[in-house]
PDB file of C-alpha atoms in Angstrom:
ATOM      1  CA  MET A  16       0.049  -0.178  -0.319  1.00  0.00           C
ATOM      2  CA  TRP A  17       2.749   2.237   0.630  1.00  0.00           C
ATOM      3  CA  ARG A  18       3.948   1.780  -2.995  1.00  0.00           C
ATOM      4  CA  ILE A  19       0.783   2.877  -4.384  1.00  0.00           C
ATOM      5  CA  ARG A  20       0.632   6.002  -2.319  1.00  0.00           C
ATOM      6  CA  LEU A  21       3.800   7.050  -3.266  1.00  0.00           C
ATOM      7  CA  LEU A  22       3.135   6.516  -6.833  1.00  0.00           C
ATOM      8  CA  ALA A  23      -0.655   8.254  -6.355  1.00  0.00           C
ATOM      9  CA  VAL A  24       1.719  11.229  -5.231  1.00  0.00           C
ATOM     10  CA  ALA A  25       4.357  10.954  -8.073  1.00  0.00           C
ATOM     11  CA  VAL A  26       1.569  10.826 -10.541  1.00  0.00           C
ATOM     12  CA  GLY A  27      -0.219  13.746  -9.416  1.00  0.00           C
ATOM     13  CA  LEU A  28       2.632  15.806  -9.067  1.00  0.00           C
ATOM     14  CA  GLY A  29       3.862  14.566 -12.487  1.00  0.00           C
ATOM     15  CA  GLY A  30       0.571  15.419 -13.956  1.00  0.00           C
ATOM     16  CA  THR A  31       1.107  18.922 -12.470  1.00  0.00           C
ATOM     17  CA  VAL A  32       4.125  19.725 -13.681  1.00  0.00           C
ATOM     18  CA  ALA A  33       3.127  18.519 -17.235  1.00  0.00           C
ATOM     19  CA  LEU A  34       0.513  20.380 -17.397  1.00  0.00           C
ATOM     20  CA  LEU A  35       1.958  23.325 -15.982  1.00  0.00           C
ATOM     21  CA  VAL A  36       4.562  23.383 -18.924  1.00  0.00           C
ATOM     22  CA  LYS A  37       2.088  22.944 -21.298  1.00  0.00           C
ATOM     23  CA  GLN A  38      -1.274  24.977 -20.369  1.00  0.00           C
ATOM     24  CA  GLY A  39      -0.155  27.023 -17.314  1.00  0.00           C
ATOM     25  CA  GLY A  40      -0.739  27.552 -13.653  1.00  0.00           C
ATOM     26  CA  ARG A  41      -4.474  27.472 -13.691  1.00  0.00           C
ATOM     27  CA  PRO A  42      -5.012  24.082 -14.965  1.00  0.00           C
ATOM     28  CA  ALA A  43      -2.026  23.001 -12.853  1.00  0.00           C
ATOM     29  CA  ALA A  44      -3.262  23.873  -9.544  1.00  0.00           C
ATOM     30  CA  GLY A  45      -6.991  22.623 -10.659  1.00  0.00           C
ATOM     31  CA  LEU A  46      -5.053  19.181 -11.380  1.00  0.00           C
ATOM     32  CA  LEU A  47      -3.418  19.159  -8.270  1.00  0.00           C
ATOM     33  CA  MET A  48      -6.637  19.931  -6.211  1.00  0.00           C
ATOM     34  CA  GLY A  49      -8.080  16.850  -8.207  1.00  0.00           C
ATOM     35  CA  ALA A  50      -4.913  14.863  -7.112  1.00  0.00           C
ATOM     36  CA  THR A  51      -5.117  15.822  -3.798  1.00  0.00           C
ATOM     37  CA  LEU A  52      -8.868  14.892  -3.683  1.00  0.00           C
ATOM     38  CA  SER A  53      -7.993  11.560  -4.881  1.00  0.00           C
ATOM     39  CA  ILE A  54      -5.363  10.373  -2.706  1.00  0.00           C
ATOM     40  CA  ALA A  55      -7.178  11.562   0.232  1.00  0.00           C
ATOM     41  CA  ASN A  56      -9.841   9.353  -0.884  1.00  0.00           C
ATOM     42  CA  LEU A  57      -7.503   6.682  -1.147  1.00  0.00           C
ATOM     43  CA  GLU A  58      -6.441   7.041   2.534  1.00  0.00           C
ATOM     44  CA  GLY A  59     -10.182   7.018   3.406  1.00  0.00           C
ATOM     45  CA  LEU A  60     -10.733   3.643   1.632  1.00  0.00           C
ATOM     46  CA  SER A  61      -7.604   2.229   3.160  1.00  0.00           C
ATOM     47  CA  MET A  62      -9.272   3.462   6.812  1.00  0.00           C
ATOM     48  CA  LEU A  63     -12.163   1.498   5.291  1.00  0.00           C
ATOM     49  CA  ALA A  64     -10.306  -1.362   4.765  1.00  0.00           C
ATOM     50  CA  HIS A  65      -8.769  -1.974   8.029  1.00  0.00           C
ATOM     51  CA  ALA A  66     -11.918  -0.832   9.711  1.00  0.00           C
ATOM     52  CA  ILE A  67     -13.770  -3.976   7.727  1.00  0.00           C
ATOM     53  CA  GLY A  68     -10.931  -6.453   8.453  1.00  0.00           C
ATOM     54  CA  GLY A  69     -10.151  -5.608  11.848  1.00  0.00           C
ATOM     55  CA  THR A  70      -6.397  -4.629  11.993  1.00  0.00           C
ATOM     56  CA  GLU A  71      -7.278  -1.197  13.424  1.00  0.00           C
ATOM     57  CA  LYS A  72     -10.602  -0.049  14.543  1.00  0.00           C
ATOM     58  CA  PRO A  73     -11.332   3.930  13.623  1.00  0.00           C
ATOM     59  CA  GLY A  74     -12.343   6.482  16.112  1.00  0.00           C
ATOM     60  CA  ALA A  75     -15.741   8.246  15.882  1.00  0.00           C
ATOM     61  CA  VAL A  76     -14.337  11.165  13.613  1.00  0.00           C
ATOM     62  CA  ALA A  77     -12.452   8.804  11.000  1.00  0.00           C
ATOM     63  CA  ALA A  78     -15.646   6.512  11.308  1.00  0.00           C
ATOM     64  CA  LEU A  79     -17.682   9.757  10.421  1.00  0.00           C
ATOM     65  CA  LEU A  80     -15.047  10.830   7.571  1.00  0.00           C
ATOM     66  CA  ILE A  81     -15.467   7.047   6.031  1.00  0.00           C
ATOM     67  CA  ALA A  82     -19.131   7.359   5.994  1.00  0.00           C
ATOM     68  CA  LEU A  83     -19.296  11.029   4.627  1.00  0.00           C
ATOM     69  CA  ARG A  84     -16.183  10.916   2.205  1.00  0.00           C
ATOM     70  CA  TYR A  85     -17.976  11.254  -0.945  1.00  0.00           C
ATOM     71  CA  VAL A  86     -20.403  14.092  -0.109  1.00  0.00           C
ATOM     72  CA  LEU A  87     -17.346  15.547   1.541  1.00  0.00           C
ATOM     73  CA  ILE A  88     -15.490  15.200  -1.973  1.00  0.00           C
ATOM     74  CA  GLY A  89     -18.854  16.133  -3.582  1.00  0.00           C
ATOM     75  CA  CYS A  90     -18.910  19.408  -1.839  1.00  0.00           C
ATOM     76  CA  ALA A  91     -14.984  19.845  -2.550  1.00  0.00           C
ATOM     77  CA  LEU A  92     -15.385  19.569  -6.134  1.00  0.00           C
ATOM     78  CA  TYR A  93     -18.399  22.004  -6.300  1.00  0.00           C
ATOM     79  CA  VAL A  94     -16.072  24.648  -4.860  1.00  0.00           C
ATOM     80  CA  ILE A  95     -13.128  23.931  -6.438  1.00  0.00           C
ATOM     81  CA  VAL A  96     -14.938  24.038 -10.255  1.00  0.00           C
ATOM     82  CA  ARG A  97     -18.051  26.347  -9.717  1.00  0.00           C
ATOM     83  CA  ILE A  98     -16.712  28.717  -6.991  1.00  0.00           C
ATOM     84  CA  LEU A  99     -12.887  28.796  -7.775  1.00  0.00           C
ATOM     85  CA  GLY A 100     -13.390  28.308 -11.268  1.00  0.00           C
ATOM     86  CA  PHE A 101     -11.136  25.797 -12.220  1.00  0.00           C
ATOM     87  CA  THR A 102     -11.339  23.570 -15.360  1.00  0.00           C
ATOM     88  CA  PRO A 103     -13.412  20.730 -14.939  1.00  0.00           C
ATOM     89  CA  MET A 104     -11.039  18.376 -16.887  1.00  0.00           C
ATOM     90  CA  ALA A 105      -7.868  19.368 -15.195  1.00  0.00           C
ATOM     91  CA  VAL A 106      -9.637  18.642 -11.740  1.00  0.00           C
ATOM     92  CA  LEU A 107     -11.164  15.215 -13.122  1.00  0.00           C
ATOM     93  CA  ALA A 108      -7.850  14.035 -14.738  1.00  0.00           C
ATOM     94  CA  GLY A 109      -6.060  14.868 -11.238  1.00  0.00           C
ATOM     95  CA  LEU A 110      -9.161  12.591  -9.717  1.00  0.00           C
ATOM     96  CA  LEU A 111      -7.600   9.609 -11.404  1.00  0.00           C
ATOM     97  CA  ALA A 112      -4.266   9.958  -9.573  1.00  0.00           C
ATOM     98  CA  ALA A 113      -5.134   6.993  -7.517  1.00  0.00           C
ATOM     99  CA  PHE A 114      -6.435   4.679 -10.533  1.00  0.00           C
ATOM    100  CA  GLY A 115      -3.278   5.733 -12.172  1.00  0.00           C
ATOM    101  CA  ALA A 116      -1.185   4.531  -9.203  1.00  0.00           C
ATOM    102  CA  VAL A 117      -2.933   1.602  -9.217  1.00  0.00           C
ATOM    103  CA  LEU A 118      -2.560   0.698 -12.724  1.00  0.00           C
ATOM    104  CA  LEU A 119       1.478   1.489 -12.170  1.00  0.00           C
ATOM    105  CA  GLU A 120       1.286  -0.676  -9.268  1.00  0.00           C
ATOM    106  CA  ILE A 121      -0.104  -3.706 -10.948  1.00  0.00           C
ATOM    107  CA  PHE A 122       2.680  -3.444 -14.237  1.00  0.00           C
ATOM    108  CA  TYR A 123       5.113  -3.300 -11.402  1.00  0.00           C
ATOM    109  CA  GLU A 124       3.864  -6.705 -10.071  1.00  0.00           C
ATOM    110  CA  LEU A 125       3.561  -8.473 -13.168  1.00  0.00           C
ATOM    111  CA  ILE A 126       6.845  -7.265 -14.515  1.00  0.00           C
ATOM    112  CA  PHE A 127       9.331  -7.747 -11.259  1.00  0.00           C
ATOM    113  CA  GLN A 128       7.487  -9.912  -9.193  1.00  0.00           C
ATOM    114  CA  ARG A 129       7.111 -12.607 -11.886  1.00  0.00           C
ATOM    115  CA  GLY A 130       7.470 -16.256 -10.195  1.00  0.00           C
ATOM    116  CA  ASN A 131       7.441 -15.834  -6.671  1.00  0.00           C
ATOM    117  CA  PHE A 132       4.394 -17.327  -6.475  1.00  0.00           C
TER     118      PHE A 132
END
């Protein structure tokens, strides 16, 4: 899981730098905000998995955040796109940072962990 977190940060920052060079600061900031939400959602899903698996029990605040994470993400997206005026496509691309990290992790496992069954 630590590698997926690291890859999600790398994908978010790499996409932000690429978009900064190609389109400027405003779309890059939108992508960075989307990537931040994506990584926060990944952490929420990790807490949920630990809570279901019984490895560690979340506190009351963590349980509330797990339950309301999509409402909170929706509110954050509304603020980012409607109120702050960032490009929806850049924010959407940032939201895919965790997905890209999972794909990179799958490729890593397929290439470098072959034969370790």
